[in-house]
Amino acid sequence: MKIYWEASELEKLIVHGGNPLNGTVRVSGAKNAVLPIIVASMLGVGKSTLTEIPELADVHTVSEVIKSLGVAVESPEKGTLVLDGTNITSTVAPYDLVRRMRASFLVMGPLLARKRHAKISLPGGCSIGARPIDLHLKAFEAMGAVIDLADGDIEASVPDGLKGARIYLDFPSVGATENILMAASLAEGKTVLENAAEEPEIVDLATYLNSMGANIRGAGTNTIRIEGVKELRGAAHAVIPDRIEAGTFMVGAAMTQGNVYVENALSEHLKPLIAKLKEVGARVEEDIDGIRVIGTRPLKAVEIKTLPYPGFPTDMQAQFMALATICEGNSIVTETVFENRFMHVEEFKRMGAKIRIEGRSAFIEGVQHLAGGRVNATDLRAGAALVLAGLVAEGRTEIGSLHHIDRGYDDLVAKLQRLGADIVRVRVEDEE
């Protein structure tokens, strides 16, 4: 698997706008599902075979994290991982890996369940908000863990093993829900998790854990019940399609007046996005194998508000704002999930967008054309949004800080090229 972060700072994307996206693109496995599923393999004795694995920097990082803890990791072919968590040899997650991505903190639940001890540095990731881990820690304390925070490290131990508990999350955190599901699967007794996250990625994790022998009911609702079992064993599992990658191509089709069939996209995971695309005037056709989006003109102004699932996803906010910059009229985008997720606004302004921020809302006055320019990805989804903006901008757009994009999009440039986009990835010093 490619180690993107070593090269991405030396590279940039060059996009020449004006080409409509046309054709078929297949969505890869979901980044936000595959990471916790890889971590969950730590819970099983014996080998797990995971398929539909996207080739992402974050997948490489989380694989390295669990390898450092003793999990055997093999990739016999592209898109497949074989993991064996039989022999966990360490309970200390290395700082140089954990700092790269927030999902690394998910190893705490499995470590406490399997080894009754965990020591992890405070995690890294995109700077889109505080995303505190206190919900994770409160839950582990309710299950009997003793937590110690010192020098940027979190150490937890459960000498008598984890015990089932009734846990209420103050916010339906995806990460906390995942960590609790994994820990509770091997805890003694029953855990009831209330105000749980309901995302499809939670359901996919629970499906995988149940295939390993866990007893989880209610995933996908706000109350999940987990009856702890003595042992989990390796299992086979295919990761669900990435709804955010699908949504990115769908928005791209609408923006460029294209006609794109997004193969492997699940419409039931994309209802808010489909509704908003229809509202701006795009044609959306759904079938059992995917979703077709046909762009039209004019695109009409829209109002969106991000919410936990099943509301409009925060991970599609930046991409939809890119669309709103060229809609007729005045659009409003309100971000309620992360407090610092408008960093891309200044980059859009460099391209001629008219946007003003008031608190957690962005007010967008649509323009006829964006203009190419030099911009930088400020986080993962902002990077994808700048690519979309470049596809419709007049002239040449250069996008830097590609390590953000590489964290979450599998082969984005090649997929866009196959749809007709004029986009290339080059070394920074190259002129063409």
Coordinates of C-alpha atoms in Angstrom, one line a residue:
M1 CA 0.0 0.0 0.0
K2 CA 1.3 3.4 -0.9
I3 CA 2.7 5.6 1.8
Y4 CA 1.1 8.9 0.6
W5 CA 2.1 11.3 3.3
E6 CA 5.8 11.0 2.4
A7 CA 5.1 12.3 -1.1
S8 CA 1.9 14.4 -0.9
E9 CA 3.6 17.6 0.4
L10 CA 5.9 17.5 -2.6
E11 CA 2.9 17.2 -5.1
K12 CA 0.0 19.2 -6.2
L13 CA -3.1 18.8 -8.4
I14 CA -3.5 20.8 -11.6
V15 CA -7.1 21.1 -12.8
H16 CA -8.3 22.8 -16.0
G17 CA -12.0 23.5 -15.6
G18 CA -14.8 23.2 -18.2
N19 CA -15.1 19.5 -18.9
P20 CA -18.4 17.9 -17.8
L21 CA -18.1 14.6 -15.9
N22 CA -19.6 11.7 -17.9
G23 CA -19.5 8.0 -17.6
T24 CA -19.5 5.4 -14.8
V25 CA -17.4 5.4 -11.6
R26 CA -17.3 2.7 -9.0
V27 CA -17.3 3.7 -5.3
S28 CA -14.7 2.1 -3.1
G29 CA -15.2 0.7 0.4
A30 CA -16.1 3.3 3.1
K31 CA -13.2 5.0 4.9
N32 CA -15.3 5.6 7.9
A33 CA -16.4 2.0 8.1
V34 CA -13.1 0.3 7.3
L35 CA -11.0 1.9 10.0
P36 CA -13.0 0.7 13.0
I37 CA -13.5 -2.7 11.3
I38 CA -9.7 -3.1 11.0
V39 CA -9.3 -2.2 14.6
A40 CA -12.1 -4.6 15.6
S41 CA -10.0 -7.4 14.2
M42 CA -7.9 -7.0 17.4
L43 CA -10.8 -8.6 19.3
G44 CA -10.8 -11.9 17.4
V45 CA -8.8 -15.1 17.8
G46 CA -7.8 -16.4 14.4
K47 CA -7.8 -14.8 11.0
S48 CA -10.3 -12.3 9.6
T49 CA -10.5 -11.6 5.8
L50 CA -11.7 -8.1 4.9
T51 CA -12.6 -7.2 1.3
E52 CA -13.6 -3.9 -0.4
I53 CA -10.6 -2.2 1.3
P54 CA -9.9 1.2 -0.2
E55 CA -6.3 2.2 -0.8
L56 CA -5.9 5.1 1.5
A57 CA -3.3 6.7 3.7
D58 CA -5.5 6.2 6.8
V59 CA -5.9 2.5 6.1
H60 CA -2.1 2.2 5.9
T61 CA -1.8 4.1 9.2
V62 CA -4.4 2.1 11.2
S63 CA -2.9 -1.1 9.8
E64 CA 0.5 0.0 11.1
V65 CA -1.0 0.9 14.5
I66 CA -2.5 -2.6 15.0
K67 CA 0.7 -4.3 13.7
S68 CA 2.6 -2.5 16.4
L69 CA 0.3 -4.0 19.0
G70 CA 0.9 -7.6 17.7
V71 CA -1.8 -8.1 15.0
A72 CA -0.6 -10.0 11.9
V73 CA -1.5 -8.0 8.8
E74 CA -1.3 -9.3 5.3
S75 CA -2.6 -7.9 2.0
P76 CA -2.7 -10.9 -0.4
E77 CA -4.3 -8.9 -3.2
K78 CA -5.5 -5.3 -3.8
G79 CA -8.6 -4.6 -1.8
T80 CA -8.1 -7.4 0.7
L81 CA -6.7 -7.6 4.2
V82 CA -6.1 -10.7 6.2
L83 CA -5.7 -9.9 9.9
D84 CA -5.0 -12.2 12.9
G85 CA -5.4 -10.7 16.3
T86 CA -4.6 -13.9 18.2
N87 CA -1.5 -12.6 19.8
I88 CA -1.7 -9.0 21.1
T89 CA 1.8 -8.3 22.3
S90 CA 1.6 -4.7 23.4
T91 CA -0.9 -2.3 24.9
V92 CA 1.0 0.9 24.1
A93 CA 0.1 2.6 20.8
P94 CA 3.1 4.4 19.4
Y95 CA 2.8 8.2 19.3
D96 CA 4.3 8.7 15.8
L97 CA 1.4 6.7 14.3
V98 CA -1.4 7.8 16.6
R99 CA -0.7 11.5 15.9
R100 CA -1.5 11.0 12.2
M101 CA -5.2 10.1 12.6
R102 CA -7.9 10.3 15.2
A103 CA -9.3 6.8 14.5
S104 CA -6.2 5.4 16.2
F105 CA -7.9 6.1 19.5
L106 CA -10.3 3.3 18.7
V107 CA -7.7 0.7 19.8
M108 CA -8.4 1.6 23.4
G109 CA -11.7 -0.4 23.6
P110 CA -10.2 -3.6 22.1
L111 CA -7.1 -3.3 24.3
L112 CA -9.1 -2.9 27.5
A113 CA -11.3 -5.8 26.5
R114 CA -8.5 -8.1 25.5
K115 CA -5.6 -7.1 27.7
R116 CA -7.2 -4.9 30.5
H117 CA -4.7 -2.1 29.8
A118 CA -4.1 0.6 27.2
K119 CA -1.8 3.6 26.8
I120 CA -2.4 5.9 23.9
S121 CA -1.3 9.4 23.0
L122 CA -3.9 12.1 22.3
P123 CA -4.9 11.5 18.7
G124 CA -4.4 13.6 15.6
G125 CA -6.3 14.0 12.3
C126 CA -8.0 17.0 10.5
S127 CA -8.2 20.2 12.4
I128 CA -12.0 20.6 11.9
G129 CA -12.9 20.9 15.5
A130 CA -12.2 19.8 19.1
R131 CA -13.9 16.4 18.8
P132 CA -13.2 15.6 22.5
I133 CA -12.6 12.1 23.6
D134 CA -14.3 12.6 27.0
L135 CA -17.3 10.6 25.9
H136 CA -15.1 7.5 25.3
L137 CA -13.4 7.9 28.6
K138 CA -16.6 8.4 30.6
A139 CA -18.0 5.2 29.0
F140 CA -14.9 3.2 29.9
E141 CA -15.0 4.5 33.5
A142 CA -18.7 3.4 33.7
M143 CA -17.4 -0.1 32.6
G144 CA -14.9 -0.1 35.4
A145 CA -11.8 1.4 33.9
V146 CA -9.4 3.6 35.9
I147 CA -8.2 6.5 33.6
D148 CA -5.0 8.5 34.1
L149 CA -4.1 11.5 31.9
A150 CA -0.5 12.7 32.0
D151 CA 2.0 14.3 29.5
G152 CA -0.3 14.0 26.6
D153 CA -0.9 10.3 27.1
I154 CA -4.1 8.5 28.3
E155 CA -3.6 5.3 30.3
A156 CA -6.4 3.1 31.3
S157 CA -6.6 -0.2 33.2
V158 CA -9.3 -2.6 34.3
P159 CA -7.7 -5.1 36.7
D160 CA -11.0 -7.0 37.1
G161 CA -12.0 -6.8 33.5
L162 CA -14.7 -4.6 31.8
K163 CA -18.2 -4.9 33.2
G164 CA -21.4 -4.1 31.3
A165 CA -23.1 -0.8 32.1
R166 CA -25.9 1.5 31.0
I167 CA -24.3 4.4 29.1
Y168 CA -25.8 7.6 27.8
L169 CA -23.9 9.7 25.3
D170 CA -24.3 13.4 25.7
F171 CA -23.8 13.6 21.9
P172 CA -24.3 10.7 19.4
S173 CA -20.6 10.5 18.7
V174 CA -19.6 8.0 16.0
G175 CA -16.2 7.3 17.5
A176 CA -17.4 6.8 21.0
T177 CA -20.2 4.5 19.8
E178 CA -17.7 2.4 17.9
N179 CA -15.2 2.2 20.8
I180 CA -18.0 1.2 23.3
L181 CA -19.4 -1.5 20.9
M182 CA -15.9 -3.1 20.6
A183 CA -15.2 -2.9 24.4
A184 CA -18.7 -4.1 25.4
S185 CA -18.5 -7.1 23.1
L186 CA -16.1 -8.9 25.4
A187 CA -17.3 -7.2 28.7
E188 CA -18.9 -9.2 31.4
G189 CA -22.7 -8.8 31.3
K190 CA -25.0 -6.5 29.3
T191 CA -24.2 -2.9 28.1
V192 CA -27.1 -0.6 27.0
L193 CA -25.8 2.4 25.0
E194 CA -28.3 5.2 24.7
N195 CA -28.2 8.2 22.3
A196 CA -25.9 6.1 20.2
A197 CA -24.8 7.2 16.7
E198 CA -26.9 5.7 13.9
E199 CA -24.6 6.0 10.9
P200 CA -24.4 3.1 8.4
E201 CA -20.8 2.7 9.4
I202 CA -22.0 1.8 12.9
V203 CA -24.3 -0.9 11.5
D204 CA -21.4 -2.3 9.4
L205 CA -19.1 -2.5 12.5
A206 CA -21.9 -4.3 14.4
T207 CA -22.4 -6.7 11.5
Y208 CA -18.8 -7.6 11.5
L209 CA -18.6 -8.0 15.3
N210 CA -21.7 -10.2 15.2
S211 CA -20.1 -12.4 12.5
M212 CA -17.2 -12.8 14.9
G213 CA -19.6 -14.1 17.6
A214 CA -20.7 -10.9 19.3
N215 CA -24.2 -10.3 20.5
I216 CA -25.2 -6.8 19.4
R217 CA -28.8 -5.7 18.8
G218 CA -30.1 -2.3 17.8
A219 CA -27.2 -0.9 15.7
G220 CA -28.6 1.8 13.4
T221 CA -31.0 3.0 16.1
N222 CA -30.2 5.3 19.1
T223 CA -30.3 2.5 21.6
I224 CA -27.9 -0.5 21.2
R225 CA -27.8 -3.5 23.5
I226 CA -24.6 -5.6 23.8
E227 CA -24.4 -8.9 25.7
G228 CA -20.8 -9.6 26.4
V229 CA -19.3 -12.9 25.2
K230 CA -16.3 -14.9 26.3
E231 CA -14.5 -14.9 23.0
L232 CA -14.6 -13.6 19.4
R233 CA -13.2 -15.3 16.5
G234 CA -11.9 -14.1 13.1
A235 CA -14.5 -13.7 10.3
A236 CA -14.9 -12.7 6.7
H237 CA -16.5 -9.3 5.9
A238 CA -17.0 -7.0 2.9
V239 CA -16.9 -3.3 3.8
I240 CA -19.9 -1.1 2.8
P241 CA -19.5 1.4 -0.1
D242 CA -18.3 4.9 0.8
R243 CA -21.3 7.2 0.9
I244 CA -19.1 10.3 1.1
E245 CA -17.1 9.4 -2.0
A246 CA -20.3 8.6 -3.8
G247 CA -21.7 12.0 -2.7
T248 CA -18.6 13.7 -4.0
F249 CA -19.0 12.3 -7.5
M250 CA -22.8 13.0 -7.4
V251 CA -22.1 16.7 -6.6
G252 CA -19.4 16.8 -9.3
A253 CA -21.9 15.6 -11.9
A254 CA -24.4 18.3 -10.9
M255 CA -21.8 21.0 -10.9
T256 CA -20.3 20.2 -14.3
Q257 CA -23.6 19.6 -16.1
G258 CA -22.4 16.0 -16.4
N259 CA -24.1 12.6 -16.5
V260 CA -22.5 10.2 -14.1
Y261 CA -23.6 6.7 -12.9
V262 CA -22.1 6.1 -9.4
E263 CA -21.9 2.4 -9.3
N264 CA -22.0 0.6 -5.9
A265 CA -23.6 3.7 -4.2
L266 CA -26.4 2.9 -1.8
S267 CA -29.3 5.3 -2.1
E268 CA -30.6 4.5 1.4
H269 CA -27.4 5.9 2.9
L270 CA -27.7 9.1 0.8
K271 CA -31.3 10.3 1.2
P272 CA -30.5 13.9 2.5
L273 CA -28.0 14.4 -0.3
I274 CA -30.3 13.1 -3.0
A275 CA -33.1 15.4 -1.7
K276 CA -30.9 18.4 -1.8
L277 CA -29.5 17.6 -5.3
K278 CA -33.1 17.4 -6.6
E279 CA -33.8 20.7 -4.8
V280 CA -31.1 22.5 -6.7
G281 CA -32.4 21.1 -10.0
A282 CA -30.3 18.0 -10.7
R283 CA -31.8 14.8 -12.0
V284 CA -31.2 11.8 -9.8
E285 CA -32.1 8.3 -10.8
E286 CA -31.7 5.4 -8.3
D287 CA -31.5 1.7 -9.0
I288 CA -30.3 -1.4 -7.2
D289 CA -26.7 -1.1 -8.4
G290 CA -26.1 2.6 -8.0
I291 CA -27.2 6.2 -8.6
R292 CA -27.2 8.4 -11.8
V293 CA -26.9 12.1 -11.5
I294 CA -27.5 14.4 -14.5
G295 CA -26.6 18.1 -14.1
T296 CA -28.9 20.8 -15.4
R297 CA -28.8 24.6 -15.7
P298 CA -29.7 26.7 -14.0
L299 CA -28.8 25.3 -10.5
K300 CA -31.1 26.9 -7.9
A301 CA -30.0 28.2 -4.5
V302 CA -30.3 25.8 -1.5
E303 CA -30.2 25.8 2.3
I304 CA -28.5 22.9 4.1
K305 CA -27.9 22.2 7.8
T306 CA -25.5 19.5 8.9
L307 CA -26.8 17.0 11.5
P308 CA -25.9 13.6 12.9
Y309 CA -27.2 10.7 10.7
P310 CA -29.8 10.5 9.2
G311 CA -29.4 14.2 8.7
F312 CA -27.3 15.9 6.1
P313 CA -23.7 14.7 6.6
T314 CA -21.1 17.1 7.8
D315 CA -18.6 15.3 5.6
M316 CA -20.5 16.5 2.5
Q317 CA -20.8 20.1 3.7
A318 CA -17.7 21.5 1.9
Q319 CA -18.6 19.7 -1.4
F320 CA -22.1 21.0 -1.3
M321 CA -20.8 24.5 -0.6
A322 CA -18.7 24.3 -3.7
L323 CA -21.9 23.6 -5.6
A324 CA -23.7 26.5 -3.9
T325 CA -21.1 28.9 -5.1
I326 CA -22.4 28.6 -8.7
C327 CA -26.1 28.3 -7.9
E328 CA -28.4 31.1 -8.9
G329 CA -29.4 33.1 -5.8
N330 CA -28.4 33.0 -2.2
S331 CA -27.7 29.8 -0.4
I332 CA -27.2 29.2 3.3
V333 CA -25.0 26.4 4.8
T334 CA -25.2 25.8 8.5
E335 CA -22.6 23.6 10.3
T336 CA -23.8 22.1 13.6
V337 CA -21.5 19.2 14.0
F338 CA -18.0 20.6 14.0
E339 CA -17.2 24.2 15.1
N340 CA -14.2 24.8 12.8
R341 CA -15.3 23.4 9.5
F342 CA -15.4 26.5 7.4
M343 CA -11.7 26.8 6.7
H344 CA -12.3 26.1 3.0
V345 CA -14.3 29.3 2.7
E346 CA -11.2 31.5 2.3
E347 CA -9.9 29.1 -0.4
F348 CA -13.2 29.3 -2.3
K349 CA -12.9 33.1 -2.1
R350 CA -9.5 32.9 -3.8
M351 CA -11.5 31.4 -6.7
G352 CA -14.0 34.2 -6.8
A353 CA -16.7 32.8 -4.6
K354 CA -18.9 35.3 -2.6
I355 CA -19.3 33.9 0.9
R356 CA -19.6 35.5 4.3
I357 CA -19.6 33.7 7.7
E358 CA -21.9 34.5 10.6
G359 CA -21.4 32.2 13.5
R360 CA -22.0 28.7 12.3
S361 CA -23.7 29.7 9.0
A362 CA -22.2 30.6 5.7
F363 CA -24.1 32.8 3.3
I364 CA -23.3 32.2 -0.3
E365 CA -24.2 34.5 -3.2
G366 CA -23.9 32.4 -6.4
V367 CA -21.6 33.6 -9.1
Q368 CA -21.7 32.7 -12.8
H369 CA -18.1 31.5 -12.9
L370 CA -15.4 30.6 -10.5
A371 CA -11.8 31.5 -11.5
G372 CA -8.8 29.1 -11.3
G373 CA -6.2 29.9 -8.7
R374 CA -3.7 28.5 -6.2
V375 CA -5.4 27.0 -3.2
N376 CA -4.6 24.4 -0.5
A377 CA -6.7 21.6 1.0
T378 CA -7.4 22.6 4.6
D379 CA -8.8 19.2 5.6
L380 CA -10.0 16.0 3.9
R381 CA -13.4 17.0 2.6
A382 CA -12.3 20.6 1.9
G383 CA -9.7 19.2 -0.4
A384 CA -12.3 17.2 -2.4
A385 CA -14.5 20.4 -2.5
L386 CA -11.6 22.4 -4.0
V387 CA -11.2 19.7 -6.7
L388 CA -14.9 20.1 -7.5
A389 CA -14.5 23.8 -7.7
G390 CA -11.6 23.5 -10.0
L391 CA -13.6 21.3 -12.3
V392 CA -16.0 24.2 -13.1
A393 CA -13.5 27.1 -12.7
E394 CA -12.3 29.1 -15.7
G395 CA -8.6 28.4 -16.3
R396 CA -6.1 26.5 -14.2
T397 CA -6.5 25.6 -10.5
E398 CA -3.6 24.3 -8.5
I399 CA -4.4 22.4 -5.2
G400 CA -1.8 21.7 -2.6
S401 CA -1.6 19.9 0.8
L402 CA -2.7 16.7 -0.9
H403 CA -2.1 14.6 2.2
H404 CA -5.5 15.6 3.4
I405 CA -7.2 14.3 0.2
D406 CA -5.1 11.1 0.3
R407 CA -6.5 10.2 3.7
G408 CA -9.9 9.6 2.4
Y409 CA -10.2 9.2 -1.4
D410 CA -9.0 6.1 -3.2
D411 CA -7.5 6.9 -6.6
L412 CA -9.5 10.1 -7.0
V413 CA -7.4 11.6 -9.8
A414 CA -7.7 8.4 -12.0
K415 CA -11.4 8.1 -11.4
L416 CA -12.0 11.7 -12.4
Q417 CA -9.8 11.3 -15.5
R418 CA -11.9 8.4 -16.6
L419 CA -15.0 10.6 -16.3
G420 CA -13.4 13.2 -18.6
A421 CA -11.9 15.6 -16.1
D422 CA -8.7 17.5 -17.0
I423 CA -6.8 16.8 -13.8
V424 CA -3.2 15.6 -13.2
R425 CA -1.0 15.1 -10.1
V426 CA 2.5 16.5 -10.4
R427 CA 5.5 17.2 -8.3
V428 CA 5.5 20.8 -7.0
E429 CA 8.5 21.9 -8.9
D430 CA 7.1 20.6 -12.2
E431 CA 5.6 23.3 -14.5
E432 CA 3.2 20.9 -16.3

